Structures are given as structure tokens and as C-alpha cells.
PDB file of C-alpha atoms in Angstrom:
ATOM      1  CA  ILE O  15     -12.414  37.015 -21.293  1.00 64.00           C
ATOM      2  CA  ALA O  16     -15.894  37.404 -21.002  1.00 53.00           C
ATOM      3  CA  SER O  17     -16.401  34.432 -23.088  1.00 51.00           C
ATOM      4  CA  LEU O  18     -13.796  33.299 -20.090  1.00 49.00           C
ATOM      5  CA  LEU O  19     -16.450  34.077 -17.135  1.00 51.00           C
ATOM      6  CA  ALA O  20     -19.226  32.659 -19.036  1.00 50.00           C
ATOM      7  CA  LEU O  21     -17.097  30.601 -19.974  1.00 46.00           C
ATOM      8  CA  THR O  22     -16.060  29.014 -15.854  1.00 50.00           C
ATOM      9  CA  ALA O  23     -18.927  30.053 -14.674  1.00 50.00           C
ATOM     10  CA  LEU O  24     -21.271  27.374 -16.850  1.00 49.00           C
ATOM     11  CA  SER O  25     -18.648  24.886 -15.884  1.00 49.00           C
ATOM     12  CA  ALA O  26     -19.834  25.436 -12.497  1.00 51.00           C
ATOM     13  CA  ALA O  27     -22.551  24.956 -12.345  1.00 51.00           C
ATOM     14  CA  GLN O  28     -22.111  21.415 -13.876  1.00 58.00           C
ATOM     15  CA  GLY O  29     -20.581  21.204 -11.744  1.00 84.00           C
ATOM     16  CA  LYS O  30     -23.210  20.838  -9.124  1.00 94.00           C
ATOM     17  CA  GLN O  31     -24.122  17.473  -8.383  1.00 97.00           C
ATOM     18  CA  THR O  32     -26.778  16.301  -5.513  1.00 97.00           C
ATOM     19  CA  PHE O  33     -26.424  14.058  -2.782  1.00 98.00           C
ATOM     20  CA  VAL O  34     -29.556  12.711  -0.582  1.00 98.00           C
ATOM     21  CA  GLY O  35     -28.737  11.646   2.521  1.00 97.00           C
ATOM     22  CA  THR O  36     -28.013  11.466   6.393  1.00 97.00           C
ATOM     23  CA  ILE O  37     -26.974  14.493   8.548  1.00 97.00           C
ATOM     24  CA  THR O  38     -25.035  14.026  11.040  1.00 95.00           C
ATOM     25  CA  ASP O  39     -21.614  14.164  12.289  1.00 94.00           C
ATOM     26  CA  ASP O  40     -18.071  12.913  11.353  1.00 94.00           C
ATOM     27  CA  MET O  41     -17.624  11.250  15.120  1.00 89.00           C
ATOM     28  CA  CYS O  42     -20.336   8.966  14.313  1.00 82.00           C
ATOM     29  CA  GLU O  43     -19.838   9.132  11.090  1.00 73.00           C
ATOM     30  CA  ARG O  44     -22.323   5.992   9.606  1.00 76.00           C
ATOM     31  CA  ALA O  45     -25.413   8.176  11.617  1.00 76.00           C
ATOM     32  CA  ASP O  46     -25.346   6.068  14.216  1.00 74.00           C
ATOM     33  CA  HIS O  47     -25.501   7.098  17.702  1.00 69.00           C
ATOM     34  CA  SER O  48     -25.286   3.789  19.738  1.00 71.00           C
ATOM     35  CA  LEU O  49     -22.014   3.725  20.523  1.00 71.00           C
ATOM     36  CA  MET O  50     -22.337   7.385  21.580  1.00 66.00           C
ATOM     37  CA  GLN O  51     -25.279   8.492  23.626  1.00 72.00           C
ATOM     38  CA  MET O  52     -24.537  11.701  23.920  1.00 77.00           C
ATOM     39  CA  GLY O  53     -28.634  12.231  23.776  1.00 79.00           C
ATOM     40  CA  PRO O  54     -32.236  10.507  23.531  1.00 86.00           C
ATOM     41  CA  THR O  55     -32.507  10.679  20.185  1.00 91.00           C
ATOM     42  CA  ASP O  56     -29.868  10.410  16.576  1.00 91.00           C
ATOM     43  CA  ALA O  57     -30.218  14.167  16.327  1.00 94.00           C
ATOM     44  CA  ASP O  58     -29.673  15.361  20.410  1.00 93.00           C
ATOM     45  CA  CYS O  59     -26.252  13.264  20.901  1.00 91.00           C
ATOM     46  CA  THR O  60     -25.066  14.629  16.757  1.00 94.00           C
ATOM     47  CA  ARG O  61     -25.698  18.389  18.275  1.00 94.00           C
ATOM     48  CA  GLU O  62     -24.961  17.225  21.208  1.00 92.00           C
ATOM     49  CA  CYS O  63     -20.670  15.825  19.312  1.00 91.00           C
ATOM     50  CA  ILE O  64     -21.381  18.468  17.060  1.00 94.00           C
ATOM     51  CA  SER O  65     -21.272  21.177  19.960  1.00 93.00           C
ATOM     52  CA  ALA O  66     -19.200  20.023  22.802  1.00 90.00           C
ATOM     53  CA  HIS O  67     -17.062  17.428  21.316  1.00 89.00           C
ATOM     54  CA  GLY O  68     -15.794  19.609  17.958  1.00 92.00           C
ATOM     55  CA  ALA O  69     -17.354  17.601  15.618  1.00 94.00           C
ATOM     56  CA  VAL O  70     -18.323  18.909  12.241  1.00 97.00           C
ATOM     57  CA  TYR O  71     -21.607  18.736  10.689  1.00 97.00           C
ATOM     58  CA  VAL O  72     -21.231  15.829   7.297  1.00 97.00           C
ATOM     59  CA  LEU O  73     -23.525  13.854   5.501  1.00 98.00           C
ATOM     60  CA  TYR O  74     -23.561   9.909   5.397  1.00 96.00           C
ATOM     61  CA  ASP O  75     -25.268   8.587   2.176  1.00 96.00           C
ATOM     62  CA  GLY O  76     -25.793   4.814   3.073  1.00 94.00           C
ATOM     63  CA  THR O  77     -21.769   4.479   2.219  1.00 95.00           C
ATOM     64  CA  ASN O  78     -19.484   7.382   2.311  1.00 96.00           C
ATOM     65  CA  ALA O  79     -19.498   9.911   4.787  1.00 96.00           C
ATOM     66  CA  TYR O  80     -19.731  13.928   2.894  1.00 98.00           C
ATOM     67  CA  THR O  81     -17.970  17.252   5.264  1.00 98.00           C
ATOM     68  CA  LEU O  82     -20.791  20.086   4.277  1.00 98.00           C
ATOM     69  CA  SER O  83     -18.517  23.590   4.134  1.00 98.00           C
ATOM     70  CA  ASP O  84     -22.241  24.953   5.623  1.00 97.00           C
ATOM     71  CA  GLN O  85     -22.148  23.505   9.253  1.00 97.00           C
ATOM     72  CA  ARG O  86     -24.666  25.637  10.115  1.00 97.00           C
ATOM     73  CA  THR O  87     -27.700  25.231   7.932  1.00 97.00           C
ATOM     74  CA  PRO O  88     -27.683  22.030   8.685  1.00 98.00           C
ATOM     75  CA  GLU O  89     -28.463  21.953  12.057  1.00 97.00           C
ATOM     76  CA  LYS O  90     -32.002  22.203  11.754  1.00 97.00           C
ATOM     77  CA  PHE O  91     -31.780  19.007  10.060  1.00 98.00           C
ATOM     78  CA  ALA O  92     -29.246  16.596  12.932  1.00 97.00           C
ATOM     79  CA  ALA O  93     -30.429  13.168  11.878  1.00 95.00           C
ATOM     80  CA  GLN O  94     -32.971  14.560   9.046  1.00 97.00           C
ATOM     81  CA  ARG O  95     -32.751  12.583   4.770  1.00 98.00           C
ATOM     82  CA  VAL O  96     -31.694  15.397   3.339  1.00 98.00           C
ATOM     83  CA  ARG O  97     -30.716  16.397  -0.288  1.00 98.00           C
ATOM     84  CA  VAL O  98     -28.019  19.105  -0.103  1.00 98.00           C
ATOM     85  CA  THR O  99     -27.188  20.433  -3.413  1.00 98.00           C
ATOM     86  CA  GLY O 100     -23.386  22.186  -3.770  1.00 98.00           C
ATOM     87  CA  LEU O 101     -19.290  20.809  -5.856  1.00 98.00           C
ATOM     88  CA  LEU O 102     -18.107  17.971  -4.678  1.00 97.00           C
ATOM     89  CA  ASP O 103     -14.086  18.102  -4.167  1.00 96.00           C
ATOM     90  CA  ALA O 104     -13.429  14.408  -4.020  1.00 94.00           C
ATOM     91  CA  LYS O 105     -10.210  14.904  -2.902  1.00 96.00           C
ATOM     92  CA  THR O 106     -11.241  16.761   0.477  1.00 97.00           C
ATOM     93  CA  LYS O 107     -14.411  14.515   0.161  1.00 97.00           C
ATOM     94  CA  THR O 108     -15.612  17.715   1.147  1.00 98.00           C
ATOM     95  CA  ILE O 109     -19.168  19.206  -0.024  1.00 98.00           C
ATOM     96  CA  GLN O 110     -19.640  23.458  -1.573  1.00 98.00           C
ATOM     97  CA  VAL O 111     -22.503  23.421  -0.617  1.00 98.00           C
ATOM     98  CA  ASP O 112     -25.107  25.246  -2.848  1.00 98.00           C
ATOM     99  CA  SER O 113     -28.866  24.248  -1.002  1.00 98.00           C
ATOM    100  CA  ILE O 114     -30.220  21.865   2.206  1.00 98.00           C
ATOM    101  CA  ALA O 115     -33.165  20.723   1.960  1.00 98.00           C
ATOM    102  CA  ALA O 116     -35.915  17.882   3.886  1.00 97.00           C
ATOM    103  CA  ALA O 117     -35.703  14.905   1.581  1.00 96.00           C
ATOM    104  CA  ARG O 118     -38.905  12.889   0.019  1.00 81.00           C
TER     105      ARG O 118
END
């Protein structure tokens, strides 16, 4: 049993990836806030869509938008380029977030 648990943990760790993109919301998932204009900045628009319209935070990498399992941490990174580490569920396009940090 211990070997099976170790193998499972190792497999999960190997499945983790790093994604780089912009924190936005699923109403403006391509990080283009020109149509919504829910605030003076893209960050304000993102936060307003989350709080007032039931949107969720996503990471837009320039091609795809991925829903983030962590919906608290992205608030401080709204409209910023970040590096997200986690496990991707390709079927749901959701990243099980381990960490979010500003991209360099």
C-alpha cells in the first residue's frame, strides 16, 4: 500500500505544469475589457465582473482561458501577467492551482 501511495503522489507531482498568462474573468476571457468597461482599468473591470456579475477568475495564456480552482488569490493579480503552477484537467479546462506568482 505504501508503494502505491508513493507512486500516486509521484504521478500527481509529475502532472503539475506551469502556465503563464493574464488573470482575467470568464466574461472577458481574452483579457479584452473594451466591451464591458466595468471600471477605469482592466483590473477594476475584472474585479467588478467577479463581484457583481458572478464571473470567475481565469488565466488567459494568449490562446486558451483556464478556470482557476483558487478563486481568492487571483484577485490581487487581476489583469496582471502571472505564473500559475498546478494540475490541468483538460476536459474542464480547469487548473487545480498550487501557486500563483507575478511573472517576470
